CSV table of C-alpha atoms in Angstrom, one decimal:
chain,number,residue,atom,x,y,z
A,23,MET,CA,-12.3,7.3,14.0
A,24,LEU,CA,-12.5,4.1,16.5
A,25,ARG,CA,-12.0,6.2,19.3
A,26,ILE,CA,-14.9,8.9,18.7
A,27,TYR,CA,-17.3,6.0,18.0
A,28,LEU,CA,-15.5,4.2,21.5
A,29,GLU,CA,-15.7,7.2,23.5
A,30,ILE,CA,-19.5,7.7,22.5
A,31,LEU,CA,-20.6,4.1,23.6
A,32,VAL,CA,-18.9,5.0,26.8
A,33,GLU,CA,-20.7,8.2,27.2
A,34,CYS,CA,-24.5,6.2,26.5
A,35,PHE,CA,-23.5,3.2,28.4
A,36,GLU,CA,-22.7,5.5,31.6
A,37,GLN,CA,-26.4,7.7,30.8
A,38,PHE,CA,-28.7,4.4,30.4
A,39,PRO,CA,-28.5,3.1,34.0
A,40,ALA,CA,-29.5,6.9,35.0
A,41,VAL,CA,-32.3,6.4,32.4
A,42,MET,CA,-33.6,2.9,33.3
A,43,LEU,CA,-33.7,4.2,37.1
A,44,ILE,CA,-36.2,6.7,36.4
A,45,ARG,CA,-38.1,4.3,34.2
A,46,GLU,CA,-38.2,1.8,37.3
A,47,GLU,CA,-39.9,5.0,39.4
A,48,LYS,CA,-42.2,5.9,36.8
A,49,LEU,CA,-42.9,2.1,37.2
A,50,MET,CA,-43.8,2.2,40.6
A,51,ALA,CA,-45.7,5.5,41.1
A,52,TRP,CA,-48.1,3.4,37.9
A,53,ASN,CA,-48.5,0.5,40.4
A,54,GLY,CA,-49.0,2.7,43.4
A,55,GLU,CA,-50.5,6.0,43.7
A,56,ASN,CA,-51.4,6.5,40.2
A,57,ARG,CA,-53.0,2.7,39.1
A,58,SER,CA,-55.9,5.0,37.3
A,59,ARG,CA,-53.2,6.6,35.0
A,60,ASP,CA,-52.0,3.0,33.8
A,61,PRO,CA,-50.3,3.8,30.4
A,62,TRP,CA,-50.9,0.1,29.3
A,63,GLY,CA,-54.8,0.2,29.5
A,64,LYS,CA,-55.1,-2.6,32.3
A,65,GLY,CA,-57.6,-2.1,34.9
A,66,ASP,CA,-55.3,-3.4,37.6
A,67,GLY,CA,-52.3,-1.1,36.4
A,68,GLY,CA,-49.1,-1.6,35.9
A,69,LEU,CA,-46.6,-3.5,33.1
A,70,PRO,CA,-47.4,-7.2,31.8
A,71,PRO,CA,-45.6,-9.3,34.3
A,72,GLU,CA,-42.8,-10.3,31.6
A,73,PHE,CA,-41.6,-6.9,30.7
A,74,GLU,CA,-41.5,-6.2,34.1
A,75,LYS,CA,-39.3,-9.1,34.5
A,76,MET,CA,-37.3,-8.5,31.6
A,77,LEU,CA,-36.9,-4.4,32.2
A,78,LYS,CA,-35.4,-5.0,36.4
A,79,SER,CA,-33.1,-7.9,35.1
A,80,VAL,CA,-32.0,-5.1,32.2
A,81,THR,CA,-31.4,-2.5,34.6
A,82,GLN,CA,-29.7,-4.6,37.7
A,83,GLY,CA,-27.4,-5.1,35.2
A,84,PHE,CA,-26.5,-1.9,33.9
A,85,LYS,CA,-26.6,-0.8,37.5
A,86,GLY,CA,-23.7,-4.0,38.3
A,87,GLY,CA,-21.9,-2.8,35.2
A,88,ARG,CA,-22.1,-6.3,33.3
A,89,PHE,CA,-23.8,-4.9,30.3
A,90,ASN,CA,-21.4,-2.0,30.2
A,91,LEU,CA,-18.2,-4.1,29.4
A,92,TRP,CA,-19.8,-6.8,27.2
A,93,TYR,CA,-21.3,-4.5,25.0
A,94,ILE,CA,-18.1,-2.1,24.6
A,95,LEU,CA,-16.0,-5.5,24.4
A,96,ILE,CA,-18.6,-6.9,20.9
A,97,ALA,CA,-18.7,-3.1,20.0
A,98,PHE,CA,-15.2,-2.7,19.8
A,99,LEU,CA,-14.3,-6.2,18.5
A,100,ALA,CA,-17.0,-5.5,15.5
A,101,ILE,CA,-16.2,-2.4,14.6
A,102,TRP,CA,-11.8,-3.9,14.4
A,103,ILE,CA,-12.9,-7.0,12.3
A,104,LEU,CA,-14.9,-4.2,10.3
A,105,PHE,CA,-11.9,-2.3,9.3
A,106,SER,CA,-9.4,-4.8,8.8
A,107,SER,CA,-11.5,-7.3,6.8
A,108,ILE,CA,-12.9,-5.1,4.1
A,109,TYR,CA,-10.4,-3.4,1.6
A,110,THR,CA,-10.4,-2.1,-2.1
A,111,VAL,CA,-8.0,-3.1,-5.0
A,112,GLY,CA,-7.6,0.3,-7.3
A,113,VAL,CA,-7.8,-0.1,-10.8
A,114,ASP,CA,-3.9,-0.3,-11.7
A,115,GLU,CA,-2.8,-2.2,-8.6
A,116,VAL,CA,-3.3,-5.6,-7.1
A,117,GLY,CA,-3.8,-6.4,-3.2
A,118,VAL,CA,-1.1,-9.9,-1.9
A,119,ILE,CA,-2.6,-11.1,1.1
A,120,GLN,CA,-0.1,-12.9,3.4
A,121,ARG,CA,-1.7,-15.1,6.4
A,122,PHE,CA,0.3,-15.4,9.4
A,123,GLY,CA,3.5,-14.0,6.5
A,124,LYS,CA,2.8,-17.1,4.3
A,125,TYR,CA,1.7,-15.7,0.7
A,126,THR,CA,-1.9,-17.0,0.3
A,127,ARG,CA,-3.2,-15.3,-2.7
A,128,THR,CA,-3.5,-12.4,-5.2
A,129,THR,CA,-6.6,-10.2,-5.7
A,130,THR,CA,-7.6,-8.2,-8.3
A,131,PRO,CA,-9.2,-5.0,-8.4
A,132,GLY,CA,-12.2,-4.1,-6.7
A,133,LEU,CA,-14.0,-4.8,-3.1
A,134,HIS,CA,-13.0,-7.6,-1.2
A,135,PHE,CA,-12.8,-9.5,2.1
A,136,LYS,CA,-9.9,-10.9,4.2
A,137,LEU,CA,-9.5,-12.3,7.4
A,138,PRO,CA,-9.2,-9.2,9.8
A,139,ARG,CA,-5.0,-7.9,11.0
A,140,GLY,CA,-2.8,-10.1,12.1
A,141,ILE,CA,-4.5,-13.2,10.8
A,142,GLU,CA,-4.1,-11.7,7.2
A,143,THR,CA,-2.1,-8.6,5.8
A,144,LEU,CA,-2.9,-6.4,2.6
A,145,THR,CA,-0.2,-5.6,0.5
A,146,MET,CA,-0.7,-3.1,-2.6
A,147,VAL,CA,1.6,-3.5,-5.7
A,148,LYS,CA,1.2,-0.9,-8.4
A,149,VAL,CA,1.3,-3.3,-11.8
A,150,LYS,CA,0.3,-0.8,-14.2
A,151,TYR,CA,2.3,2.0,-13.4
A,152,VAL,CA,5.3,2.5,-15.2
A,153,TYR,CA,8.7,3.2,-12.8
A,154,THR,CA,12.2,4.8,-14.3
A,155,GLU,CA,15.7,4.5,-13.2
A,156,GLU,CA,18.2,7.1,-14.2
A,157,PHE,CA,21.6,6.3,-14.4
A,158,GLY,CA,24.0,9.4,-14.8
A,159,LEU,CA,21.7,12.0,-14.6
A,160,ARG,CA,18.2,12.9,-12.5
A,161,THR,CA,15.0,14.9,-13.6
A,162,LEU,CA,15.1,17.9,-12.0
A,163,ARG,CA,11.4,19.2,-13.8
A,164,ALA,CA,9.7,16.8,-16.3
A,165,GLY,CA,7.8,18.2,-19.5
A,166,VAL,CA,8.3,19.3,-22.8
A,167,LYS,CA,12.1,20.6,-22.0
A,168,THR,CA,13.1,18.1,-19.3
A,169,GLU,CA,16.1,19.6,-17.0
A,170,TYR,CA,18.5,17.7,-15.5
A,171,ALA,CA,20.6,18.1,-12.7
A,172,SER,CA,24.3,18.7,-13.0
A,173,GLY,CA,26.0,15.4,-15.0
A,174,SER,CA,29.0,15.9,-12.9
A,175,ARG,CA,27.4,14.9,-9.9
A,176,TYR,CA,26.9,11.0,-11.0
A,177,LEU,CA,29.6,10.9,-13.8
A,178,SER,CA,30.6,7.3,-11.8
A,179,GLU,CA,27.6,6.0,-13.0
A,180,SER,CA,27.8,7.0,-16.4
A,181,LEU,CA,31.4,7.2,-16.9
A,182,MET,CA,32.7,3.4,-19.1
A,183,LEU,CA,35.3,2.1,-21.3
A,184,THR,CA,34.9,1.6,-24.6
A,185,GLY,CA,35.8,-1.7,-27.1
A,186,ASP,CA,39.1,0.3,-28.7
A,187,LEU,CA,39.7,1.7,-24.5
A,188,ASN,CA,38.3,4.9,-25.1
A,189,THR,CA,36.3,6.4,-21.9
A,190,ALA,CA,33.0,7.6,-22.9
A,191,VAL,CA,30.1,9.4,-20.6
A,192,VAL,CA,26.8,6.6,-21.4
A,193,PRO,CA,24.0,7.9,-19.0
A,194,TRP,CA,20.3,5.9,-20.2
A,195,ILE,CA,17.1,5.6,-18.5
A,196,VAL,CA,15.4,1.8,-17.6
A,197,GLN,CA,11.9,2.0,-17.5
A,198,PHE,CA,9.9,-0.7,-16.2
A,199,ARG,CA,6.4,-2.2,-14.7
A,200,ILE,CA,5.9,-5.4,-11.8
A,201,ASP,CA,4.7,-8.0,-14.2
A,202,ASP,CA,4.9,-10.6,-11.2
A,203,PRO,CA,3.7,-9.3,-7.8
A,204,TYR,CA,4.8,-12.6,-5.6
A,205,GLN,CA,8.3,-12.2,-7.4
A,206,TYR,CA,8.6,-8.3,-6.6
A,207,LEU,CA,7.6,-9.0,-2.5
A,208,PHE,CA,9.4,-12.7,-2.5
A,209,LYS,CA,11.7,-13.8,-4.0
A,210,VAL,CA,14.3,-10.8,-4.5
A,211,ARG,CA,15.4,-8.9,-1.0
A,212,ASN,CA,16.0,-5.2,-2.6
A,213,VAL,CA,14.4,-5.2,-6.4
A,214,PRO,CA,15.6,-1.7,-6.8
A,215,LEU,CA,19.2,-2.2,-6.3
A,216,THR,CA,19.6,-5.5,-8.3
A,217,LEU,CA,17.6,-3.4,-10.9
A,218,ARG,CA,20.5,-1.4,-11.1
A,219,ASP,CA,23.2,-3.4,-10.8
A,220,LEU,CA,21.7,-5.8,-13.4
A,221,SER,CA,21.6,-2.5,-15.7
A,222,GLU,CA,24.9,-0.8,-15.2
A,223,SER,CA,26.5,-5.0,-15.7
A,224,ALA,CA,24.8,-5.1,-18.9
A,225,VAL,CA,25.4,-1.6,-20.3
A,226,ARG,CA,29.0,-1.5,-19.6
A,227,MET,CA,28.9,-5.0,-21.0
A,228,VAL,CA,27.5,-4.0,-24.4
A,229,VAL,CA,29.6,-0.5,-24.3
A,230,GLY,CA,32.3,-2.5,-23.9
A,231,ASP,CA,31.6,-4.5,-27.1
A,232,ARG,CA,31.8,-1.0,-29.7
A,233,SER,CA,34.3,1.4,-30.9
A,234,ILE,CA,33.9,4.8,-29.2
A,235,ASN,CA,32.5,5.8,-32.9
A,236,GLU,CA,30.0,3.4,-32.1
A,237,VAL,CA,28.8,4.3,-28.6
A,238,ILE,CA,28.2,7.8,-30.1
A,239,SER,CA,26.3,7.3,-33.3
A,240,LYS,CA,24.5,4.2,-32.6
A,241,ARG,CA,22.7,4.2,-29.1
A,242,LYS,CA,19.4,2.8,-30.6
A,243,GLU,CA,21.0,-0.2,-31.8
A,244,ILE,CA,23.1,-0.5,-28.5
A,245,ALA,CA,19.6,0.3,-26.1
A,246,ASP,CA,18.2,-2.5,-28.0
A,247,GLU,CA,20.6,-4.9,-27.4
A,248,VAL,CA,20.9,-3.5,-23.8
A,249,ARG,CA,17.3,-4.4,-23.1
A,250,ILE,CA,17.5,-7.8,-24.5
A,251,LYS,CA,20.1,-8.8,-21.6
A,252,LEU,CA,19.0,-6.9,-19.3
A,253,GLN,CA,15.9,-9.0,-19.4
A,254,GLU,CA,17.1,-11.8,-19.7
A,255,ALA,CA,19.0,-11.1,-16.4
A,256,LEU,CA,16.1,-9.7,-14.5
A,257,THR,CA,13.9,-13.1,-15.5
A,258,GLU,CA,16.9,-15.3,-14.3
A,259,SER,CA,17.1,-13.3,-10.8
A,260,GLU,CA,13.0,-13.5,-10.2
A,261,THR,CA,12.9,-9.7,-9.8
A,262,GLY,CA,9.5,-9.8,-11.1
A,263,LEU,CA,10.1,-7.2,-13.4
A,264,LYS,CA,9.3,-6.1,-17.5
A,265,LEU,CA,11.0,-3.6,-18.9
A,266,MET,CA,9.3,-1.2,-20.8
A,267,ASN,CA,12.0,0.5,-22.4
A,268,VAL,CA,15.7,1.2,-22.3
A,269,GLU,CA,16.8,4.6,-23.7
A,270,LEU,CA,20.8,6.2,-23.8
A,271,LYS,CA,20.9,9.7,-23.8
A,272,LYS,CA,23.5,12.1,-25.4
A,273,THR,CA,26.3,10.4,-25.5
A,274,ASN,CA,30.4,11.9,-25.6
A,275,VAL,CA,33.2,12.0,-24.2
A,276,PRO,CA,34.5,13.0,-20.6
A,277,GLU,CA,34.8,17.0,-21.1
A,278,PRO,CA,38.8,17.3,-20.4
A,279,VAL,CA,39.3,15.1,-23.8
A,280,GLN,CA,36.4,16.8,-25.8
A,281,ALA,CA,38.6,19.5,-27.5
A,282,SER,CA,41.2,16.4,-28.2
A,283,PHE,CA,38.3,13.9,-29.5
A,284,ASN,CA,36.8,16.2,-31.8
A,285,GLU,CA,39.5,17.4,-33.5
A,286,VAL,CA,40.6,13.7,-34.3
A,287,ASN,CA,36.9,13.2,-35.2
């Protein structure tokens, strides 16, 4: 869009000297042979001296190329400032402003102004959107009957040891939103990876204190305990995240020992 504006401006400025030259020739005709057709209604013909002087100065300026360059530079600067200074923040996000790389302020939804690009930069952060991280499974198609990818591909994430030294497959999901944009952007280098590491650590810690039967039958209780421990770890790490939900999916023992486990239980 900016390139189109500049091309139009250049084309107008290139044609302007020719228009001014025609205008100057007509003025000479009025002052010479056709004084009786003076459009200004003067008895002696010609333009007012002040106006003729101004037109002559402008025409000479365009012929010399001085006005072309300056007007193009001014127009380009104005367009650049306009497009890089005005911005709109959506209803579900905030705008984080940095001046020369240093955090200065956070703006709320609506129309705002900032210093041009190169001085202040803008980063949009969605603070009302609920994000989801999955462990031991991946969603292929969400809906009434959600479809998940094969669990064997992500078995390493969900395979863990219980308190009674049994092996359990515990897939789970974590839902969260960004509560503190400043911490989310500037305090931790890789927030998603940190969340996954802390979440896996919290789940393994809680599951390691329970028997295999408790892990299978008390998923809600375990999930609540995991949520408390994980939120404490996220707050201490200054990730800027707030947990919305922790949910343990169907828990079981690994397939090779399922038959033996079912016989015992």
